[in-house]
Short mmCIF file of C-alpha atoms in Angstrom, two decimals:
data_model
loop_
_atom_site.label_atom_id
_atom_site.label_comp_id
_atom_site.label_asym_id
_atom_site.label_seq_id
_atom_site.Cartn_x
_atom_site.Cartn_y
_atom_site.Cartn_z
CA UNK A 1 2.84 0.74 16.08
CA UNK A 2 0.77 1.86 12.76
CA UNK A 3 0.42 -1.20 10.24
CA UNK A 4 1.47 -1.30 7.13
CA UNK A 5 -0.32 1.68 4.95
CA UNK A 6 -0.80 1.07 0.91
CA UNK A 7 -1.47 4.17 -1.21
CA UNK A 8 -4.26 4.44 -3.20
CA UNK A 9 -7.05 2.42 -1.70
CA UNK A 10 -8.46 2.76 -5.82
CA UNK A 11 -7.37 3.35 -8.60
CA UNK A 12 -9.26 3.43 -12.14
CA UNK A 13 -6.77 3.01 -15.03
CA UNK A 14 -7.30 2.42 -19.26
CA UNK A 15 -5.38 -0.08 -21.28
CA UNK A 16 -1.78 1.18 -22.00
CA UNK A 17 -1.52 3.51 -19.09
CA UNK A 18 1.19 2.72 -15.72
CA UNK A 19 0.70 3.10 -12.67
CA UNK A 20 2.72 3.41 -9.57
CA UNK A 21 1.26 1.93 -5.83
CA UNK A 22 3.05 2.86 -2.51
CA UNK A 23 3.38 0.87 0.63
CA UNK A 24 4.91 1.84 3.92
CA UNK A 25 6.21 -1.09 6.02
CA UNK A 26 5.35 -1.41 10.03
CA UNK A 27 8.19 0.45 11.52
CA UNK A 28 11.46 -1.00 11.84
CA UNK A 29 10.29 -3.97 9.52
CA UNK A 30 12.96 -3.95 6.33
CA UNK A 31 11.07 -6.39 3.88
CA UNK A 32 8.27 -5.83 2.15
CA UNK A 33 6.49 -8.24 -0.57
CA UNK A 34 3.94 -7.33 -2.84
CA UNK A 35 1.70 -10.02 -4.23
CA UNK A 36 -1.40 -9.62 -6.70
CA UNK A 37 -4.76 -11.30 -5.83
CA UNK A 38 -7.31 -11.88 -8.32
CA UNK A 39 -10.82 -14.09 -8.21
CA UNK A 40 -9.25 -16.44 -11.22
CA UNK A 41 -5.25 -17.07 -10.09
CA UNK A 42 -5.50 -16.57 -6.19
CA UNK A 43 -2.46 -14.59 -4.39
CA UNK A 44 0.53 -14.69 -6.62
CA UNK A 45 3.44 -13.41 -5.31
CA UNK A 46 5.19 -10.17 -7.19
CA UNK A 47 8.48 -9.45 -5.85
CA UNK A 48 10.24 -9.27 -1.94
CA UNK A 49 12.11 -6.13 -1.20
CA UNK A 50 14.97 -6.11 1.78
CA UNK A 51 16.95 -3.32 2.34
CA UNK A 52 16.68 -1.82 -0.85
CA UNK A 53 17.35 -5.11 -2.97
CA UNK A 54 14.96 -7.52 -4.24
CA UNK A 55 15.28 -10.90 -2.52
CA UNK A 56 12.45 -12.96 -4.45
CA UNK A 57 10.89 -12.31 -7.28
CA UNK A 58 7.65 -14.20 -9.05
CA UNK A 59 6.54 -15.19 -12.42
CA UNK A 60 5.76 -12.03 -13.67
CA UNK A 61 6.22 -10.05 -16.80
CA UNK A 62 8.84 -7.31 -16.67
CA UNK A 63 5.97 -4.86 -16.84
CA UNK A 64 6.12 -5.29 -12.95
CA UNK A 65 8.45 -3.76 -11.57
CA UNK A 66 9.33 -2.39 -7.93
CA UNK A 67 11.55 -0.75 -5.92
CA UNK A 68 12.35 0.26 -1.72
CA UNK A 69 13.92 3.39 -0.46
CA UNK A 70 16.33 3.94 2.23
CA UNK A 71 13.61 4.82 4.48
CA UNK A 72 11.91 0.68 3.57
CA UNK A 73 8.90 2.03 1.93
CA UNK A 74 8.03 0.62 -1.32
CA UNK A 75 6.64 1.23 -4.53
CA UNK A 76 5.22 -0.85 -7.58
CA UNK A 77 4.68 0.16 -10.83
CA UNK A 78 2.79 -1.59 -13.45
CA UNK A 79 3.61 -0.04 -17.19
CA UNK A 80 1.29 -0.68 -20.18
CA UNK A 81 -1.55 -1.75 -18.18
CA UNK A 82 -3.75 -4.73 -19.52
CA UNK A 83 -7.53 -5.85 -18.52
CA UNK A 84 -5.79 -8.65 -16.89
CA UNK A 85 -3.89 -6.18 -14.59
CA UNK A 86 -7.34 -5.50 -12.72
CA UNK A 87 -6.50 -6.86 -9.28
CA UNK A 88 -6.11 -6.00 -5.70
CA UNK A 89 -2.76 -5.67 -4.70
CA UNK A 90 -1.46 -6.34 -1.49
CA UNK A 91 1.78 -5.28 0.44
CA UNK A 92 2.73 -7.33 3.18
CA UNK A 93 5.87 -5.94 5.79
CA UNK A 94 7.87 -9.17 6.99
CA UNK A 95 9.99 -9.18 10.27
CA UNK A 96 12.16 -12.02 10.78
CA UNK A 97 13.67 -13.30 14.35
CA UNK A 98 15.45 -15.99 16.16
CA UNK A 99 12.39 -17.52 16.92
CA UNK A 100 9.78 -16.39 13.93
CA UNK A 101 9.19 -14.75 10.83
CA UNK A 102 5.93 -13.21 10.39
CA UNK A 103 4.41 -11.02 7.15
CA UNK A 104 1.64 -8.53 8.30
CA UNK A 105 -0.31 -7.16 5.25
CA UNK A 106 -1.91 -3.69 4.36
CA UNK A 107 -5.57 -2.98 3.19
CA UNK A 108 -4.67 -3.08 -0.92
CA UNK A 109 -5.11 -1.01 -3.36
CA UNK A 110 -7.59 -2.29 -5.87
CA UNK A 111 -6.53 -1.27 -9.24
CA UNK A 112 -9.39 -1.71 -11.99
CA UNK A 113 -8.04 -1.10 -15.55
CA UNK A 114 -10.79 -0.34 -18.13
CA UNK B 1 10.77 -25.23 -3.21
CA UNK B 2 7.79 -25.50 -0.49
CA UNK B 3 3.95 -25.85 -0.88
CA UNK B 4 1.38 -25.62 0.53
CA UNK B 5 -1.94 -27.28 -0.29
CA UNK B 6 -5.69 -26.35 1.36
CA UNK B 7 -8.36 -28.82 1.10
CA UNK B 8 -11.93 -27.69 -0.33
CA UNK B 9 -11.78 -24.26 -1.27
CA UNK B 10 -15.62 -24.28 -0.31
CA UNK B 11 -16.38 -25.26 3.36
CA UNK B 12 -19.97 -24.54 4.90
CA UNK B 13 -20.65 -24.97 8.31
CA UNK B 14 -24.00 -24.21 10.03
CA UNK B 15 -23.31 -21.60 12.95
CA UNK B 16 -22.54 -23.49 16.29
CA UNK B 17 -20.74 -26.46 14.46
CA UNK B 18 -17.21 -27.18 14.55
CA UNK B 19 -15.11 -25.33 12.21
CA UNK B 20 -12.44 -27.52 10.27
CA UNK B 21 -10.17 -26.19 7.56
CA UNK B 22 -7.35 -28.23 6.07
CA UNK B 23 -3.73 -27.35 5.42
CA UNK B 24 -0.89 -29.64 4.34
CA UNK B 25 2.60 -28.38 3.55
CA UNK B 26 5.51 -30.01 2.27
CA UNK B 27 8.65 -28.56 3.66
CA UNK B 28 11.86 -30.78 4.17
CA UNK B 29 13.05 -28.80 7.36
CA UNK B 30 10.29 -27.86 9.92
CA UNK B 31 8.82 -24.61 8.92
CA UNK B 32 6.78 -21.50 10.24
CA UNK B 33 3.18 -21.84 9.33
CA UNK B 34 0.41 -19.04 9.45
CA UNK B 35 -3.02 -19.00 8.85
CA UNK B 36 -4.56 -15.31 7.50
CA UNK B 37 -8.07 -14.44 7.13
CA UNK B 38 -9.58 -11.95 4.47
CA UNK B 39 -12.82 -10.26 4.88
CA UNK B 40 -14.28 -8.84 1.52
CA UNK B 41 -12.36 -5.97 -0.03
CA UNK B 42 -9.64 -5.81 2.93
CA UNK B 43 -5.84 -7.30 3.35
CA UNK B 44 -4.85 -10.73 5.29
CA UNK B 45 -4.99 -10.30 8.72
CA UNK B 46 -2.90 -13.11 10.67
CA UNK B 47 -4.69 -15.91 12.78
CA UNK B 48 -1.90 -17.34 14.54
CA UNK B 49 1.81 -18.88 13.91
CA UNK B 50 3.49 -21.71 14.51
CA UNK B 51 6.90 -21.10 15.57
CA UNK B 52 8.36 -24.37 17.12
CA UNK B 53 7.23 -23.56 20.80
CA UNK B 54 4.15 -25.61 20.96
CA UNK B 55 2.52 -27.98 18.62
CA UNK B 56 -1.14 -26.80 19.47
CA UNK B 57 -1.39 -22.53 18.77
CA UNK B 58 -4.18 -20.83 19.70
CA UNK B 59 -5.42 -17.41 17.95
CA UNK B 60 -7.54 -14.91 17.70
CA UNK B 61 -11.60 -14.95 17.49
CA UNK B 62 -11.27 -18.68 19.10
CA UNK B 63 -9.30 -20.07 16.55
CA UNK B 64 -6.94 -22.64 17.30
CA UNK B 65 -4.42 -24.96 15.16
CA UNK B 66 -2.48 -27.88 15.85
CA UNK B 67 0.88 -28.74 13.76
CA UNK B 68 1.22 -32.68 13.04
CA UNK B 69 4.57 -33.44 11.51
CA UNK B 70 4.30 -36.95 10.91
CA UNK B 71 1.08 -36.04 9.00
CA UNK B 72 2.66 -32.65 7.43
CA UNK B 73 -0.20 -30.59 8.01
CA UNK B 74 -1.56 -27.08 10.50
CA UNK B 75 -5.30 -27.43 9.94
CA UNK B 76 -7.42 -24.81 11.62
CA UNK B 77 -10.29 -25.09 13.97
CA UNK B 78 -13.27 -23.24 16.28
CA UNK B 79 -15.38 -25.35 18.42
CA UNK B 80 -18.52 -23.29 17.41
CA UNK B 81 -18.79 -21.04 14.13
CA UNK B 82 -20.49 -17.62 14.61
CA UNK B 83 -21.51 -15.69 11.35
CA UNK B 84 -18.78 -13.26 11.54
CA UNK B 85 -16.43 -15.91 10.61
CA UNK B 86 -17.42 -15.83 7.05
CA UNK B 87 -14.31 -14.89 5.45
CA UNK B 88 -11.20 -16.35 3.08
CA UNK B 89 -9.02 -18.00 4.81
CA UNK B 90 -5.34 -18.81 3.63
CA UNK B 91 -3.01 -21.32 5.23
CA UNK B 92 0.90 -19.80 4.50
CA UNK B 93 4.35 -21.80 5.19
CA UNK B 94 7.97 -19.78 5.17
CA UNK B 95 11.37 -21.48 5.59
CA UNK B 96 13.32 -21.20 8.30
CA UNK B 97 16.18 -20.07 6.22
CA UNK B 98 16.43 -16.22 6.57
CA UNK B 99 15.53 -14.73 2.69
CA UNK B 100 12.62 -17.77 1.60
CA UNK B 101 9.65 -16.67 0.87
CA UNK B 102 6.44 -17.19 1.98
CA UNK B 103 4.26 -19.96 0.40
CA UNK B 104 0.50 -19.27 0.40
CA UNK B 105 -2.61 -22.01 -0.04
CA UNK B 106 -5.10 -21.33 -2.39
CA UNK B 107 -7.48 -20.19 0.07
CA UNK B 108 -10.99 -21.27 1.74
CA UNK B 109 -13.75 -19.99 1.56
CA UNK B 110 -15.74 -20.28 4.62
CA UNK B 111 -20.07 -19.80 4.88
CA UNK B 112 -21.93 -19.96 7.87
CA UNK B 113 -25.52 -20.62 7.40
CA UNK B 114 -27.74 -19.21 10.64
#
C-alpha cells in the first residue's frame, strides 16, 4: 500500500496570507490527525478527522481549521498566517483494530511564513 | 487524560554502547504504546507497538522495548548504537477506548559519537 502523501513538501508564505495543506490517508485508513512540530513547543496536536467529523481537537486558535472528504483525504488551512505559524506539519493516518491502533505519518509539509 | 513523559531529551551514546531511552506513561487502563523515530526534515516513522501480546516488542533497525506495568513505563533499547541511529525519537501512548487520541513525549534526541 502507498503511505500517507502530504501536499506541498514547502511552502513559503508572508504574514496575513492562508494557506491550505493536503494529506491523503493509507488506503482504507478513515482517521487522519494533523499535528504541528516546531523546535520551541515539540509536536502539538491540531485536530483528528474520522469519517468526515472531527473527533479531537487541540489547543489551537480558530485560525486552524480542517476538514476530510468522503474519499478520507484531508485538508488544513491556516488563515492570517503569523511568524509563529512557521512549522512542519505532519499528517498522520490512524487505523484502529481489535487488537491495535496504530498512526503512520507522512513526510510534512514545512510551511515557513516570512 | 494520559501522558506521557521521556527522560533527557539529550542522550549521547558512543557507537557500540547500549542504547537506553526512557518512557513513562500514566494511563489508568493498559494502553498501546509506540515509539517513532524522526530523521531531519522527514515524518515519524514507527519503531514498534505494544499491543498486549507480549511484554518485550522487538522492532526495526534492532530496536527492542519492554513494557513494565508495575513501573508504568516502555523504554527503548539497542545492544550496540551504529551512527545511523542519530535521530529524534518520540515515545507515544493511545487509549484503548476507540476515538482517544494519541499522546506523544517530548522527544529524544539521540548522538552517536564514532
Amino acid at each position: 500500500k502507498a503511505g500517507v502523501t502530504q501536499t506541498p513538501r514547502y511552502l513559503i508564505k508572508t504574514r496575513g496570507q492562508q494557506v491550505t495543506l493536503s494529506c491523503s490517508p493509507i488506503s482504507g485508513h478513515r482517521s487522519v490527525s494533523w499535528y504541528q512540530q516546531t523546535p520551541g513547543q515539540g509536536l502539538q496536536f491540531l485536530f483528528e478527522y474520522f469519517s468526515e467529523t472531527q473527533r479531537n481537537k487541540g489547543n489551537f486558535p480558530g485560525r486552524f481549521s480542517g476538514r476530510q472528504f468522503s474519499n478520507s483525504r484531508s485538508e488544513m488551512n491556516v488563515s492570517t498566517l503569523e511568524l509563529g505559524d512557521s512549522a512542519l506539519y505532519l499528517c498522520a493516518s490512524r487505523v484502529r483494530t481489535s487488537e491495535t491502533d496504530t498512526q503512520y505519518f507522512g513526510p510534512g509539509t514545512r510551511l515557513t511564513v516570512l | 487524560a494520559q501522558s506521557v513523559t521521556q527522560l533527557g531529551s539529550h542522550v549521547s551514546v558512543s557507537e557500540g554502547a547500549l542504547v537506553l531511552l526512557r518512557c513513562n506513561y500514566s494511563s489508568s487502563v493498559p494502553p498501546y504504546l509506540f515509539w517513532y523515530v524522526q530523521y531531519p526534515n522527514q515524518g515519524l516513522q514507527l519503531l514498534l507497538k505494544y499491543t498486549s501480546a507480549a511484554t518485550l516488542v522487538k522492532g526495526i533497525n534492532g530496536f527492542e522495548a519492554e513494557f513494565k506495568k508495575s513501573e508504568t513505563s516502555f523504554h527503548l533499547t539497542k545492544p550496540s548504537a551504529h551512527m545511523s541511529d542519530a535521530a529524534e525519537y518520540f515515545c507515544a501512548v493511545s487509549g484503548s477506548t476507540a476515538g482517544n487520541q494519541f499522546y506523544f513525549g517530548t522527544g529524544t534526541s539521540l548522538t552517536v559519537i564514532p
